[in-house]
Every structure is written in structure tokens, then in C-alpha cells.
Coordinates of C-alpha atoms and ligand atoms in Angstrom, one line a residue:
Chain A
X181 CA -49.7 -6.9 -29.1
X182 CA -46.8 -9.4 -28.7
X183 CA -43.7 -7.8 -27.3
X184 CA -40.4 -9.0 -26.0
X185 CA -39.2 -7.2 -22.9
X186 CA -35.7 -7.6 -21.5
X187 CA -34.2 -6.4 -18.2
X188 CA -30.5 -6.1 -17.5
X189 CA -27.8 -4.5 -15.4
X190 CA -29.6 -5.7 -12.2
X191 CA -33.1 -4.6 -13.1
X192 CA -34.1 -8.3 -13.6
X193 CA -33.8 -8.6 -9.8
X194 CA -37.0 -6.6 -9.7
X195 CA -38.9 -9.2 -11.7
X196 CA -38.0 -12.5 -10.1
X197 CA -34.6 -12.5 -11.7
X198 CA -36.1 -13.3 -15.1
X199 CA -34.4 -11.4 -17.9
X200 CA -36.5 -12.0 -20.9
X201 CA -40.3 -11.8 -20.9
X202 CA -42.4 -12.6 -23.9
X203 CA -45.6 -10.7 -23.2
X204 CA -48.9 -9.9 -24.7
X205 CA -50.1 -6.3 -24.0
X206 CA -53.6 -5.3 -24.9
X207 CA -54.4 -1.8 -26.1
X208 CA -56.4 0.2 -23.7
X209 CA -60.1 0.7 -24.4
X210 CA -60.5 2.9 -27.4
X211 CA -56.8 3.5 -27.9
X212 CA -55.4 3.0 -31.4
X213 CA -51.8 2.6 -30.4
X214 CA -49.5 1.6 -27.6
X215 CA -46.9 4.0 -26.5
X216 CA -43.9 3.6 -24.2
X217 CA -45.8 5.5 -21.6
X218 CA -48.5 2.8 -21.7
X219 CA -46.0 0.1 -21.6
X220 CA -44.2 1.5 -18.6
X221 CA -47.3 1.5 -16.5
X222 CA -48.1 -2.0 -17.8
X223 CA -44.7 -3.2 -16.7
X224 CA -45.0 -1.5 -13.4
X225 CA -48.3 -3.3 -12.8
X226 CA -47.6 -6.7 -14.3
X227 CA -43.8 -7.4 -14.1
X228 CA -42.2 -5.5 -11.3
X229 CA -42.4 -7.6 -8.1
X230 CA -40.4 -5.5 -5.7
X231 CA -38.9 -2.0 -5.1
X232 CA -40.7 -0.2 -8.0
X233 CA -38.7 2.9 -7.1
X234 CA -35.7 1.1 -8.5
X235 CA -37.5 1.0 -11.9
X236 CA -39.6 4.1 -12.2
X237 CA -39.5 7.7 -11.1
X238 CA -42.7 9.7 -11.8
X239 CA -44.1 8.4 -15.1
X240 CA -40.7 7.6 -16.6
X241 CA -37.8 5.3 -15.7
X242 CA -35.5 6.3 -12.9
X243 CA -32.2 8.0 -13.6
X244 CA -29.5 5.5 -14.7
X245 CA -31.8 3.3 -16.7
X246 CA -31.4 3.1 -20.5
X247 CA -34.4 2.2 -22.6
X248 CA -33.8 0.6 -26.0
X249 CA -36.6 0.0 -28.5
X250 CA -35.3 -2.4 -31.1
X251 CA -31.7 -1.8 -30.1
X252 CA -32.1 2.0 -30.3
X253 CA -32.1 4.5 -27.5
X254 CA -35.6 5.7 -26.9
X255 CA -34.4 9.3 -26.9
X256 CA -34.1 8.9 -30.6
X257 CA -37.7 7.7 -31.1
X258 CA -39.6 10.1 -28.8
X259 CA -39.1 8.6 -25.3
X260 CA -42.4 8.1 -23.6
X261 CA -44.3 9.0 -26.9
X262 CA -42.6 6.2 -28.8
X263 CA -45.2 4.1 -30.6
X264 CA -44.7 0.4 -30.3
X265 CA -45.5 -2.1 -32.9
X266 CA -46.1 -5.9 -33.0
X267 CA -43.0 -8.0 -32.1
X268 CA -41.0 -5.0 -30.9
X269 CA -38.1 -5.7 -28.5
X270 CA -37.8 -3.3 -25.6
X271 CA -34.7 -3.5 -23.4
X272 CA -34.5 -1.8 -19.9
X273 CA -30.9 -1.8 -18.7
X274 CA -29.4 -0.2 -15.6
X275 CA -26.0 1.4 -16.1
X276 CA -23.2 -0.4 -14.4
X277 CA -20.4 1.2 -12.5
X278 CA -18.3 -1.7 -11.3
X279 CA -14.8 -2.4 -12.6
Chain I
X61 CA -5.5 -33.5 14.7
X62 CA -2.0 -33.6 13.3
X63 CA 0.3 -36.4 14.6
X64 CA 3.0 -34.3 16.0
X65 CA 0.8 -31.3 15.7
X66 CA 0.8 -28.4 17.9
X67 CA 0.1 -24.7 17.5
X68 CA 3.8 -23.9 17.7
X69 CA 4.6 -25.8 14.5
X70 CA 1.8 -24.0 12.6
X71 CA 2.8 -20.6 13.9
X72 CA 6.5 -21.1 13.2
X73 CA 5.7 -22.3 9.7
X74 CA 3.5 -19.2 9.2
X75 CA 6.2 -16.9 10.5
X76 CA 8.8 -18.5 8.2
X77 CA 6.5 -18.0 5.2
X78 CA 6.1 -14.4 6.1
X79 CA 9.9 -13.9 6.5
X80 CA 10.6 -15.6 3.1
X81 CA 7.8 -13.6 1.4
X82 CA 9.3 -10.4 2.7
X83 CA 12.7 -11.4 1.5
X84 CA 11.3 -12.5 -1.9
X85 CA 9.6 -9.2 -2.4
X86 CA 12.8 -7.3 -1.5
X87 CA 14.8 -9.4 -4.0
X88 CA 12.2 -8.8 -6.7
X89 CA 12.2 -5.1 -6.1
X90 CA 16.0 -5.0 -6.3
X91 CA 15.9 -7.0 -9.5
X92 CA 13.4 -4.6 -11.1
X93 CA 15.5 -1.6 -10.0
X94 CA 18.7 -3.2 -11.5
X95 CA 16.8 -4.1 -14.7
X96 CA 15.7 -0.5 -15.1
X97 CA 19.3 0.7 -14.5
X98 CA 20.5 -1.8 -17.1
X99 CA 18.0 -0.6 -19.7
X100 CA 19.0 3.0 -19.0
X101 CA 22.7 2.2 -19.3
X102 CA 22.2 0.3 -22.6
X103 CA 20.2 3.0 -24.1
X104 CA 22.8 5.6 -23.2
X105 CA 25.5 3.3 -24.4
X106 CA 23.7 2.9 -27.8
X107 CA 23.3 6.6 -28.1
X108 CA 27.0 7.2 -27.5
X109 CA 27.9 4.4 -29.9
X110 CA 25.8 5.9 -32.6
X111 CA 27.3 9.3 -32.1
X112 CA 30.9 8.2 -31.8
X113 CA 31.6 5.4 -34.2
X114 CA 31.1 2.7 -36.6
X115 CA 29.8 2.2 -40.1
X116 CA 27.6 -0.6 -38.8
X117 CA 25.8 1.7 -36.5
X118 CA 25.2 4.3 -39.2
X119 CA 23.3 1.7 -41.2
X120 CA 20.8 1.1 -38.3
X121 CA 20.6 4.9 -38.0
X122 CA 19.5 5.0 -41.6
X123 CA 16.8 2.4 -40.8
X124 CA 15.5 4.4 -37.8
X125 CA 15.6 7.5 -39.9
X126 CA 13.1 6.2 -42.4
X127 CA 9.8 7.9 -42.8
X128 CA 7.8 5.8 -40.2
X129 CA 10.6 6.0 -37.6
X130 CA 10.4 2.3 -36.6
X131 CA 13.7 0.8 -35.4
X132 CA 14.7 -2.8 -36.5
X133 CA 13.7 -4.0 -33.0
X134 CA 10.3 -2.3 -33.3
X135 CA 9.8 -3.7 -36.8
X136 CA 10.4 -7.2 -35.4
X137 CA 8.4 -6.7 -32.2
X138 CA 5.3 -5.3 -34.0
X139 CA 5.7 -7.3 -37.2
X140 CA 2.3 -9.0 -36.9
X141 CA 0.7 -5.6 -36.7
X142 CA 2.7 -4.3 -39.6
X143 CA 1.6 -7.2 -41.7
X144 CA -2.1 -6.2 -41.3
X145 CA -3.0 -4.4 -44.4
X146 CA -5.7 -2.4 -42.6
X147 CA -3.3 -1.4 -39.8
X148 CA 0.2 -1.6 -41.1
X149 CA 3.1 0.8 -40.6
X150 CA 1.0 3.9 -40.4
X151 CA -1.3 2.4 -37.7
X152 CA 1.7 1.3 -35.6
X153 CA 3.5 4.5 -36.1
X154 CA 0.5 6.5 -34.9
X155 CA 0.2 4.1 -31.9
X156 CA 3.8 4.7 -30.9
X157 CA 3.3 8.4 -31.0
X158 CA 0.2 8.3 -28.9
X159 CA -0.4 8.3 -25.1
X160 CA -3.1 6.6 -23.2
X161 CA -4.1 7.0 -19.5
X162 CA -5.8 4.1 -17.7
X163 CA -7.7 5.2 -14.6
X164 CA -8.0 2.2 -12.3
X165 CA -5.7 -0.9 -12.3
X166 CA -8.5 -3.2 -11.3
X167 CA -10.5 -5.8 -13.2
X168 CA -11.0 -3.6 -16.3
X169 CA -7.6 -1.9 -16.1
X170 CA -5.7 -5.2 -15.8
X171 CA -6.5 -6.5 -19.3
X172 CA -6.7 -3.1 -20.8
X173 CA -3.2 -2.2 -19.6
X174 CA -1.6 -5.5 -20.6
X175 CA -2.7 -5.1 -24.2
X176 CA -2.0 -1.4 -24.4
X177 CA 1.5 -2.0 -23.1
X178 CA 2.0 -5.0 -25.4
X179 CA 0.7 -3.2 -28.6
X180 CA 3.1 -0.3 -28.3
X181 CA 1.3 2.7 -27.1
X182 CA 4.1 5.2 -26.8
X183 CA 3.3 6.5 -23.4
X184 CA 1.0 4.6 -21.0
X185 CA -0.1 6.2 -17.7
X186 CA -1.7 4.3 -14.8
X187 CA -3.8 5.9 -12.0
X188 CA -4.7 4.0 -8.8
X189 CA -4.3 4.6 -5.1
X190 CA -5.2 1.1 -3.9
X191 CA -3.2 -1.9 -2.8
X192 CA -3.4 -5.4 -4.2
X193 CA -5.5 -7.8 -2.1
X194 CA -6.0 -11.5 -2.3
X195 CA -9.7 -11.0 -3.2
X196 CA -8.5 -9.1 -6.3
X197 CA -6.5 -12.0 -7.8
X198 CA -9.4 -13.8 -9.5
X199 CA -10.0 -10.9 -11.9
X200 CA -7.2 -8.4 -11.7
X201 CA -4.9 -10.5 -13.7
X202 CA -2.1 -7.9 -14.1
X203 CA -1.2 -8.4 -10.4
X204 CA 0.7 -11.4 -9.0
X205 CA 0.6 -12.9 -5.5
X206 CA 4.1 -11.4 -4.8
X207 CA 2.5 -7.9 -4.9
X208 CA -0.3 -8.5 -2.4
X209 CA -0.2 -5.6 0.1
X210 CA 1.7 -3.4 -2.4
X211 CA 0.5 -0.6 -4.5
X212 CA -1.5 -1.5 -7.6
X213 CA 0.1 1.1 -9.7
X214 CA 3.6 -0.2 -8.9
X215 CA 2.5 -3.8 -9.5
X216 CA 0.7 -2.9 -12.8
X217 CA 3.6 -0.8 -14.0
X218 CA 6.1 -3.6 -13.3
X219 CA 3.9 -6.1 -15.3
X220 CA 3.7 -3.7 -18.2
X221 CA 7.4 -3.1 -18.2
X222 CA 8.1 -6.8 -18.2
X223 CA 6.0 -7.1 -21.4
X224 CA 7.3 -4.1 -23.2
X225 CA 10.4 -2.3 -21.9
X226 CA 10.5 -0.1 -25.0
X227 CA 7.6 2.1 -24.1
X228 CA 7.2 4.8 -21.4
X229 CA 5.1 3.7 -18.4
X230 CA 4.1 6.4 -16.0
X231 CA 2.9 5.7 -12.5
X232 CA 0.3 8.0 -10.9
X233 CA 0.0 6.4 -7.4
X234 CA -2.8 8.7 -6.2
X235 CA -6.5 8.9 -6.3
X236 CA -8.0 11.0 -9.1
X237 CA -9.6 14.1 -7.7
X238 CA -10.8 17.4 -9.1
X239 CA -7.6 18.9 -7.7
X240 CA -5.2 16.7 -9.8
X241 CA -7.3 15.4 -12.7
X242 CA -6.8 18.2 -15.1
X243 CA -3.1 18.1 -14.7
X244 CA -2.9 14.3 -15.1
X245 CA -5.4 13.9 -17.9
X246 CA -3.9 16.8 -19.9
X247 CA -0.7 14.7 -20.4
X248 CA -2.5 12.1 -22.5
X249 CA -4.3 11.8 -25.8
X250 CA -6.9 9.2 -24.7
X251 CA -8.4 8.2 -21.4
X252 CA -9.6 4.7 -20.4
X253 CA -12.1 4.6 -17.5
X254 CA -11.7 1.5 -15.4
X255 CA -13.1 2.9 -12.2
X256 CA -15.9 1.4 -10.1
X257 CA -18.1 4.2 -8.8
X258 CA -20.5 6.9 -10.0
X259 CA -18.5 10.0 -8.7
X260 CA -15.4 8.9 -10.5
X261 CA -17.3 8.2 -13.7
X262 CA -18.8 11.8 -13.8
X263 CA -15.5 13.3 -12.7
X264 CA -13.5 11.6 -15.5
X265 CA -16.1 12.3 -18.2
X266 CA -16.4 16.0 -17.3
X267 CA -12.6 16.3 -17.2
X268 CA -12.4 14.7 -20.6
X269 CA -15.0 17.2 -21.9
X270 CA -13.2 20.2 -20.5
X271 CA -9.9 19.0 -22.0
X272 CA -11.4 17.6 -25.2
X273 CA -10.1 14.1 -24.8
X274 CA -11.9 10.9 -26.0
X275 CA -13.0 8.6 -23.2
X276 CA -13.2 4.8 -23.5
X277 CA -15.6 3.8 -20.8
X278 CA -16.2 0.3 -19.5
X279 CA -18.0 -1.3 -16.6
X280 CA -18.7 -4.8 -15.4
X281 CA -20.7 -6.3 -12.5
X282 CA -21.9 -9.8 -11.9
X283 CA -22.1 -11.4 -15.4
X284 CA -22.7 -8.3 -17.4
X285 CA -20.6 -5.7 -19.0
X286 CA -21.0 -2.4 -20.8
X287 CA -18.7 -0.5 -23.1
X288 CA -18.8 2.8 -25.1
X289 CA -16.7 5.7 -26.2
X290 CA -17.6 9.1 -25.0
X291 CA -16.7 12.6 -26.2
X292 CA -15.3 11.4 -29.5
X293 CA -15.7 13.4 -32.7
X294 CA -18.9 15.3 -31.6
X295 CA -20.4 12.2 -29.9
X296 CA -22.2 12.2 -26.5
X297 CA -20.5 12.4 -23.1
X298 CA -21.4 10.5 -20.0
X299 CA -23.7 13.3 -18.9
X300 CA -25.5 13.4 -22.2
X301 CA -26.6 9.8 -21.5
X302 CA -27.0 10.1 -17.7
X303 CA -27.7 13.8 -16.8
X304 CA -29.0 12.7 -13.4
X305 CA -27.1 10.3 -11.2
X306 CA -28.8 7.1 -10.3
X307 CA -30.1 6.6 -6.7
X308 CA -27.3 5.2 -4.5
X309 CA -29.2 2.0 -3.8
X310 CA -29.1 1.2 -7.6
X311 CA -25.3 1.1 -7.6
X312 CA -24.0 -2.4 -7.3
X313 CA -20.4 -2.9 -6.2
X314 CA -18.3 -5.9 -7.0
X315 CA -17.4 -6.2 -3.3
X316 CA -21.1 -6.7 -2.5
X317 CA -22.7 -8.2 -5.7
X318 CA -19.8 -10.3 -6.9
X319 CA -18.3 -10.4 -10.4
X320 CA -17.2 -13.3 -12.6
X321 CA -13.5 -12.6 -13.1
X322 CA -13.4 -13.0 -16.8
X323 CA -16.2 -10.5 -17.5
X324 CA -14.3 -7.3 -16.6
X325 CA -11.3 -9.0 -18.4
X326 CA -13.4 -9.1 -21.6
X327 CA -14.6 -5.5 -21.3
X328 CA -11.0 -4.4 -20.5
X329 CA -9.8 -6.1 -23.6
X330 CA -12.5 -4.3 -25.6
X331 CA -11.5 -1.0 -24.0
X332 CA -7.9 -1.6 -25.1
X333 CA -9.2 -2.3 -28.6
X334 CA -11.2 1.0 -28.8
X335 CA -8.2 2.9 -27.4
X336 CA -6.0 1.3 -30.0
X337 CA -8.4 2.2 -32.8
X338 CA -8.6 5.8 -31.8
X339 CA -4.8 6.1 -31.2
X340 CA -3.9 4.5 -34.5
X341 CA -6.7 6.2 -36.4
X342 CA -7.9 2.9 -37.8
X343 CA -11.5 1.7 -37.9
X344 CA -14.7 3.0 -36.4
X345 CA -14.7 3.6 -32.6
X346 CA -17.8 2.7 -30.6
X347 CA -19.1 6.2 -30.3
X348 CA -22.8 6.9 -30.3
X349 CA -23.2 3.1 -29.8
X350 CA -23.0 1.0 -26.7
X351 CA -22.0 -2.7 -26.4
X352 CA -23.9 -4.7 -23.8
X353 CA -22.4 -8.1 -22.8
X354 CA -24.5 -10.7 -21.1
X355 CA -22.0 -13.4 -20.3
X356 CA -24.6 -15.9 -18.9
X357 CA -26.6 -16.2 -22.1
X358 CA -23.5 -15.6 -24.3
X359 CA -25.1 -12.6 -26.0
X360 CA -23.5 -9.3 -27.1
X361 CA -25.7 -6.6 -28.3
X362 CA -24.6 -3.3 -29.8
X363 CA -27.2 -0.6 -29.5
X364 CA -27.5 2.9 -31.0
X365 CA -27.5 5.6 -28.3
X366 CA -28.4 9.3 -28.4
X367 CA -25.9 11.8 -29.8
X368 CA -24.5 14.8 -28.0
X369 CA -27.3 16.6 -26.2
X370 CA -27.5 20.3 -26.7
X371 CA -28.9 20.5 -23.2
X372 CA -26.0 18.7 -21.6
X373 CA -24.5 20.5 -18.7
X374 CA -21.0 19.5 -19.5
X375 CA -20.8 19.4 -23.3
X376 CA -24.0 21.0 -24.5
X377 CA -24.1 24.1 -26.8
X378 CA -25.0 26.5 -24.2
X379 CA -22.9 25.0 -21.4
X380 CA -19.6 26.6 -20.6
X381 CA -18.3 24.0 -18.2
X382 CA -14.9 25.5 -17.5
X383 CA -11.7 24.2 -15.8
X384 CA -12.5 26.3 -12.8
X385 CA -16.0 24.9 -12.5
X386 CA -14.6 21.5 -12.8
X387 CA -12.1 22.1 -10.0
X388 CA -14.8 23.2 -7.7
X389 CA -17.5 20.6 -8.5
X390 CA -18.3 18.3 -5.7
X391 CA -18.8 14.9 -7.4
X392 CA -19.5 13.0 -4.2
X393 CA -22.3 15.4 -3.3
X394 CA -23.7 15.3 -6.8
X395 CA -23.9 11.5 -6.9
X396 CA -24.5 11.2 -3.2
X397 CA -22.0 8.4 -3.1
X398 CA -18.4 8.2 -1.9
X399 CA -15.5 8.0 -4.4
X400 CA -13.6 5.7 -2.1
X401 CA -16.4 3.8 -0.4
X402 CA -15.8 2.6 3.1
X403 CA -18.0 -0.2 4.3
X404 CA -21.3 1.2 5.6
X405 CA -21.5 1.3 9.4
X406 CA -25.1 1.7 10.7
X407 CA -25.9 2.3 14.3
X408 CA -29.6 1.7 14.6
X409 CA -29.8 0.0 18.1
X410 CA -29.1 1.0 21.6
X411 CA -26.0 -0.6 23.3
X412 CA -28.0 -3.1 25.3
X413 CA -29.5 -4.5 22.2
X414 CA -26.0 -5.3 20.8
X415 CA -23.3 -7.8 21.8
X416 CA -19.7 -8.1 20.7
X417 CA -18.5 -11.2 18.9
X418 CA -16.2 -12.0 21.9
X419 CA -19.1 -11.8 24.3
X420 CA -21.3 -13.9 22.1
X421 CA -18.5 -16.5 22.1
X422 CA -18.4 -16.5 25.9
X423 CA -22.1 -17.0 26.1
X424 CA -21.9 -20.0 23.7
X425 CA -19.1 -21.5 25.8
X426 CA -21.2 -21.0 28.9
X427 CA -24.0 -23.1 27.3
X428 CA -26.5 -20.2 27.2
X429 CA -29.8 -21.3 25.6
X430 CA -30.1 -19.2 22.5
X431 CA -31.0 -19.1 18.8
X432 CA -28.5 -17.6 16.3
X433 CA -30.2 -16.2 13.2
X434 CA -28.0 -15.5 10.2
X435 CA -29.8 -13.0 8.1
X436 CA -27.5 -13.0 5.1
X437 CA -28.7 -14.1 1.6
X438 CA -28.7 -17.9 1.2
X439 CA -25.7 -17.9 -1.2
X440 CA -23.6 -16.0 1.4
X441 CA -24.6 -18.5 4.0
X442 CA -23.3 -21.3 1.8
X443 CA -19.8 -19.7 1.7
X444 CA -19.3 -19.9 5.4
X445 CA -21.4 -19.7 8.6
X446 CA -21.2 -20.1 12.4
X447 CA -22.1 -23.5 13.9
X448 CA -25.7 -24.0 14.9
X449 CA -26.9 -20.8 13.2
X450 CA -30.1 -20.8 11.2
X451 CA -30.3 -18.9 7.9
X452 CA -33.3 -16.6 7.5
X453 CA -32.4 -13.9 4.9
X454 CA -33.5 -10.4 6.0
X455 CA -35.9 -10.3 3.0
X456 CA -37.7 -13.4 4.2
X457 CA -37.7 -12.6 7.9
X458 CA -41.3 -11.5 8.0
X459 CA -42.6 -14.7 6.4
X460 CA -40.3 -17.0 8.5
X461 CA -40.7 -15.6 12.0
X462 CA -42.3 -18.8 13.2
X463 CA -39.1 -20.7 12.5
X464 CA -37.4 -18.6 15.1
X465 CA -40.2 -19.3 17.7
X466 CA -39.9 -23.0 16.9
X467 CA -36.1 -23.0 17.3
X468 CA -36.4 -21.1 20.6
X469 CA -38.9 -23.7 22.0
X470 CA -36.6 -26.5 20.8
X471 CA -33.6 -24.9 22.5
X472 CA -35.5 -24.3 25.7
X473 CA -36.5 -28.0 25.8
X474 CA -32.8 -29.0 25.5
X475 CA -31.3 -26.6 27.9
X476 CA -34.5 -26.1 29.9
X477 CA -33.2 -25.9 33.5
X478 CA -30.7 -23.2 33.0
X479 CA -32.9 -20.8 31.2
X480 CA -35.8 -19.7 33.2
X481 CA -36.1 -16.6 31.1
X482 CA -36.3 -18.6 27.9
X483 CA -33.9 -18.8 25.0
X484 CA -32.3 -15.6 23.8
X485 CA -32.1 -14.6 20.1
X486 CA -29.1 -13.2 18.3
X487 CA -28.8 -11.9 14.8
X488 CA -25.7 -11.9 12.7
X489 CA -24.8 -10.9 9.1
X490 CA -21.6 -10.2 7.1
X491 CA -20.7 -6.8 8.5
X492 CA -23.3 -6.0 11.1
X493 CA -25.7 -3.7 9.2
X494 CA -28.5 -6.1 8.2
X495 CA -28.4 -7.8 11.6
X496 CA -29.4 -4.4 13.1
X497 CA -32.2 -4.0 10.7
X498 CA -33.3 -7.6 11.6
X499 CA -33.2 -6.9 15.3
X500 CA -35.2 -3.7 14.9
X501 CA -37.9 -5.7 13.2
X502 CA -37.7 -8.6 15.7
X503 CA -38.2 -6.1 18.6
X504 CA -41.3 -4.8 16.8
X505 CA -42.6 -8.3 16.4
X506 CA -42.3 -9.1 20.1
X507 CA -38.8 -10.7 20.2
X508 CA -37.8 -8.1 22.7
X509 CA -34.6 -9.9 23.9
X510 CA -33.1 -10.0 20.3
X511 CA -29.7 -8.6 20.0
X512 CA -27.3 -8.2 17.1
X513 CA -23.6 -9.2 16.9
X514 CA -21.6 -6.0 16.4
X515 CA -19.5 -6.1 13.2
X516 CA -21.0 -9.4 12.1
X517 CA -18.9 -12.4 10.9
X518 CA -16.1 -10.0 10.0
X519 CA -15.6 -9.2 13.7
X520 CA -15.9 -12.9 14.5
X521 CA -13.0 -13.5 12.1
X522 CA -11.0 -10.6 13.5
X523 CA -11.7 -10.9 17.3
X524 CA -12.6 -14.5 18.0
X525 CA -11.4 -17.0 15.4
X526 CA -8.6 -15.7 13.0
X527 CA -9.1 -18.8 10.9
X528 CA -12.7 -18.0 10.2
X529 CA -12.8 -17.1 6.4
X530 CA -13.6 -13.6 5.3
X531 CA -14.9 -12.7 1.9
Ligands
ZN194 ZN1 -22.6 15.8 -22.7

């Protein structure tokens, strides 16, 4: 499945300072769909190069990270259970505090 | 160096500049006091005139008595707003009756305040406890060099008054805390958050929930910005979105991570825009949506965010977050980060593994064979560095240890005779924290003589070479 993953608000520093990743994620053996839960573990394994605790906590993202699936808060689409589709755009953004 | 140079010339020039600056600031202060007096007197004079005499006056009274209440001066000043069909007299009139509080007269607050003052918000409050510094000037455009060392609130208020003397500007020259926030925020219709740390953001949001005030929230670090409106018309609050504070290590500060000056300026302008829309009851505020600005790639994305959470501890259905609870809530403990951060001062090493910048200078002057490792990131090293230091960022230390060994051998070859015990190793960084971490690691890896320079380059600039740049 082709997906576009974007990292912002400093999270890009965890993946070699690259903000936009066009990736191909395979469905796991026997699975019929790809969920955000699957994607998070794929990202953890394949894209996060350092300090994984800055990205994940347990099986979800750490506090202070917004997840947007096609420009929509994942809280509105079922969080970890959100089903992804071909060409979806998933954005991970850390909240900023500076001013 | 200079032809008829000499330290005395330089120091006498410096001292004359200081004297003139002080005199200039006194004069400017006196001018603004007199101007305020003049305004006061003219207004009183006008009042007396209107009451006591003249047919001419009574005509202008008729004008200002019309339904929208705009005086001829106001009509002229805000004419371009009045000409906007979608804003018009009603929008301006609403704006003039409204009040907005801007918390933080920094990068965000600067542009927000300038536009809020200019556009004719009736009462504009400013909260800040800080003073203007030279390193603020690149982004905090409301302040001018003349105000360096003076209070930001005073400086920002003066700038706002010089743009629009017809509105009320209120200075709150204190830090916002649970003890004064309710009292201050309750005097305003709308709150603009231009602060720079997690405890302040939770504090301001909770206070807005308790008082039922809309909150225009902006943030900017590096080349990115974020903007949304919280607690507006049943929309989410800050806690709905971020029920749990982020780990402290995830909170970048402008003083550490840097920020391109114009980025907070853009977000501050957008904050002013959202506040104006709410105050004038025109348009559709950015509630339930968030604007994300990526300045580097010139992209703005507006995303849909969750609505008010029924589980929210501040604004949720079953939550009864009261004024008393707010007053007693410890925001620094909750977020585990200070509201007014002091630079971190680690103390990881024993005294004999540390050396002061002065002592280091003496050793250099005595020709001691040594290697100075600067463990700051490479882009810091490019700003300024000590002579003959080698740059190995802390993150790469493990992979580049051999470079230290090589440099030591090289140094021993050069200064061989004097150093029977071999070349010593010193580590330095910006403020003296990473250098301690580096020395801990070096000790572990067998560089047992390694020491760190206490207080880093900051102490070098303070105690050894006052001309050494700080950043
Ligand atoms: Zn809430």
C-alpha cells in the first residue's frame, strides 16, 4: 500500500530530519486491512532512527503528538483502529510551545 | 591594531555611549509621560468644551451620538474597515467595545499586539514580566533598541500607544500565575496566548475554561508554527487535545532550538486576525481546526481536530473544574517543567574533574599540552569557538573517539618535553552541561584525565574574554 507519511514539529529529527516519506507498506500475512496500529509499529521499525520514546509510548504515540489521517485528527476516525487506504496521507506532528 | 589605538579610547567611547543611551532613555520616558498628560488634558478640555459651549461642538456631538457611536476621528481612522462590506460599521463598533488580553509580549505577542492596537480593540491588556534583550530584537518587532534592559510590557504598551492613542492599553507587568490569572483574565473578553512553555499553556487554557473565555493559541519554533482557537462556542480546550503533558525532553525552546524571526510574526498576525474575528463577530473562527505552517516548504495546512471531549478534566461534561481548584493546581508539577525556565545547571562530576574558564586560560598561557574538545552541535561551533578547539558533537563522540587520541599524540609530539604525563583533555560546550556528559563518557572510555570547563563558553565570555560573543 502506497502511503505518504509526514513528520513535523520536531519529530522529523527522529528520522534523519526528513519530513516527507513516500512509503510502501505491505499488509501483514493474512491481514485484510492496514490499521494505524500496524502503521505505527511499521514506522517504529522502519523510519525512526533515534530516541523512539520521543515518538511512541506503549503501542500509541507519546503525549503531545497529533496524528492526522488525510488532514483529520485520528480521534475522529478511530485512533489506533483507523483503517488506512491506498494513497492516504498520515501526518505526525509534535505540539509546539515556543513563542 | 588601531593607529592611535589604545584600550582607553575604546573604553571611553563605550562609557560615553552608555551615558548617552541612559540620557536618551530618560528623555524618551519624559516625552511619553508628557504626551500622555497632553492627551489627558485635551480629552478633558474637549469634554468641558462640549458641555459648556458652541453650536459647532453640538454638531459633532450629534455625530458621536449616532447609533454606531463612532466619532468623526474614528470614522476617518477606521475608514478602510468601514468600507469593507463584510466588516463595516457593525464590525468596527463591536471591536471598539471589546477587550483582548495578550499574554506574552514576545515573538507572537509583538505582531499580535501591533495589529490589535491598530485595528481598534477598545481595551488591550498586555501581560509579561520579562525585560527586552538584544537577542529578542530579530523577532520581537514591537520593541526597539532604546528599550533594551527595560520591561517588555512598558515597551510594548508604548509602541501600541504610539500607533493608536485612542484605545485603552493596560499594562500587567507581572508573571501570570494561578494566584492572579483569574483576576486578570476576567477583565477581558478574549485571551491571546503568546507564551512559550507548557505550564503557561495549560494554566491559560484552564483559566479560560473556568471563566468561559475564548482562547486564541499560537506557537512557533524553528521554521514551523501552529494556530488554533480553544474554548470557543462549544469547541475543544487545550486539554481536550492534550490531556497528558508531553515529556519535558520533547519541548523545544527558542533559546535552544532557534527560531526564524518572521515565523512567530506570521503566527502572531494570524492570532490577531482570529481575535478580531471573534471580537467583531465576523467570519468563522479557527475552532475545531488547526493551522500548521511549514515556512521552509511554504506550506500551510488546515486540519480538522477533535471536538470538545466529554472526558476532558477541564471542560468535560462530568468535570467540575472550579476557580478554587484552578487556584490550587500546580502547573509546573503537572507538566514537570518550569514556567520561567532558568538554564539547566547539571553537576555530574567531582570537583577535580572540572576546571574554571580562568584556570583553563592560565594553562593555555603556560603552554600546557592539551586537546580542547568542543562538544556542541556543528552549527553552534560555526557561530563562535575557542582557538585550537576541535568540534566533536556529543552525539558523535562515541564514533569519533579516535580523533581525540590522534590529536593528543599530535600535541605530545609538538610539546613533548614539557608533558611527561601526556596531553590533557578538556571538554567545553555552550553552558557546561553537555561537557560534563562528555567527560563522564570519556572517563568511562579510558580518558581518565578529561575535565570539563565549568559554565562553558558562557563563562569564558563572562570571566575571561568579555568580547567573546554570547548567543
Ligand atoms: Zn477540554
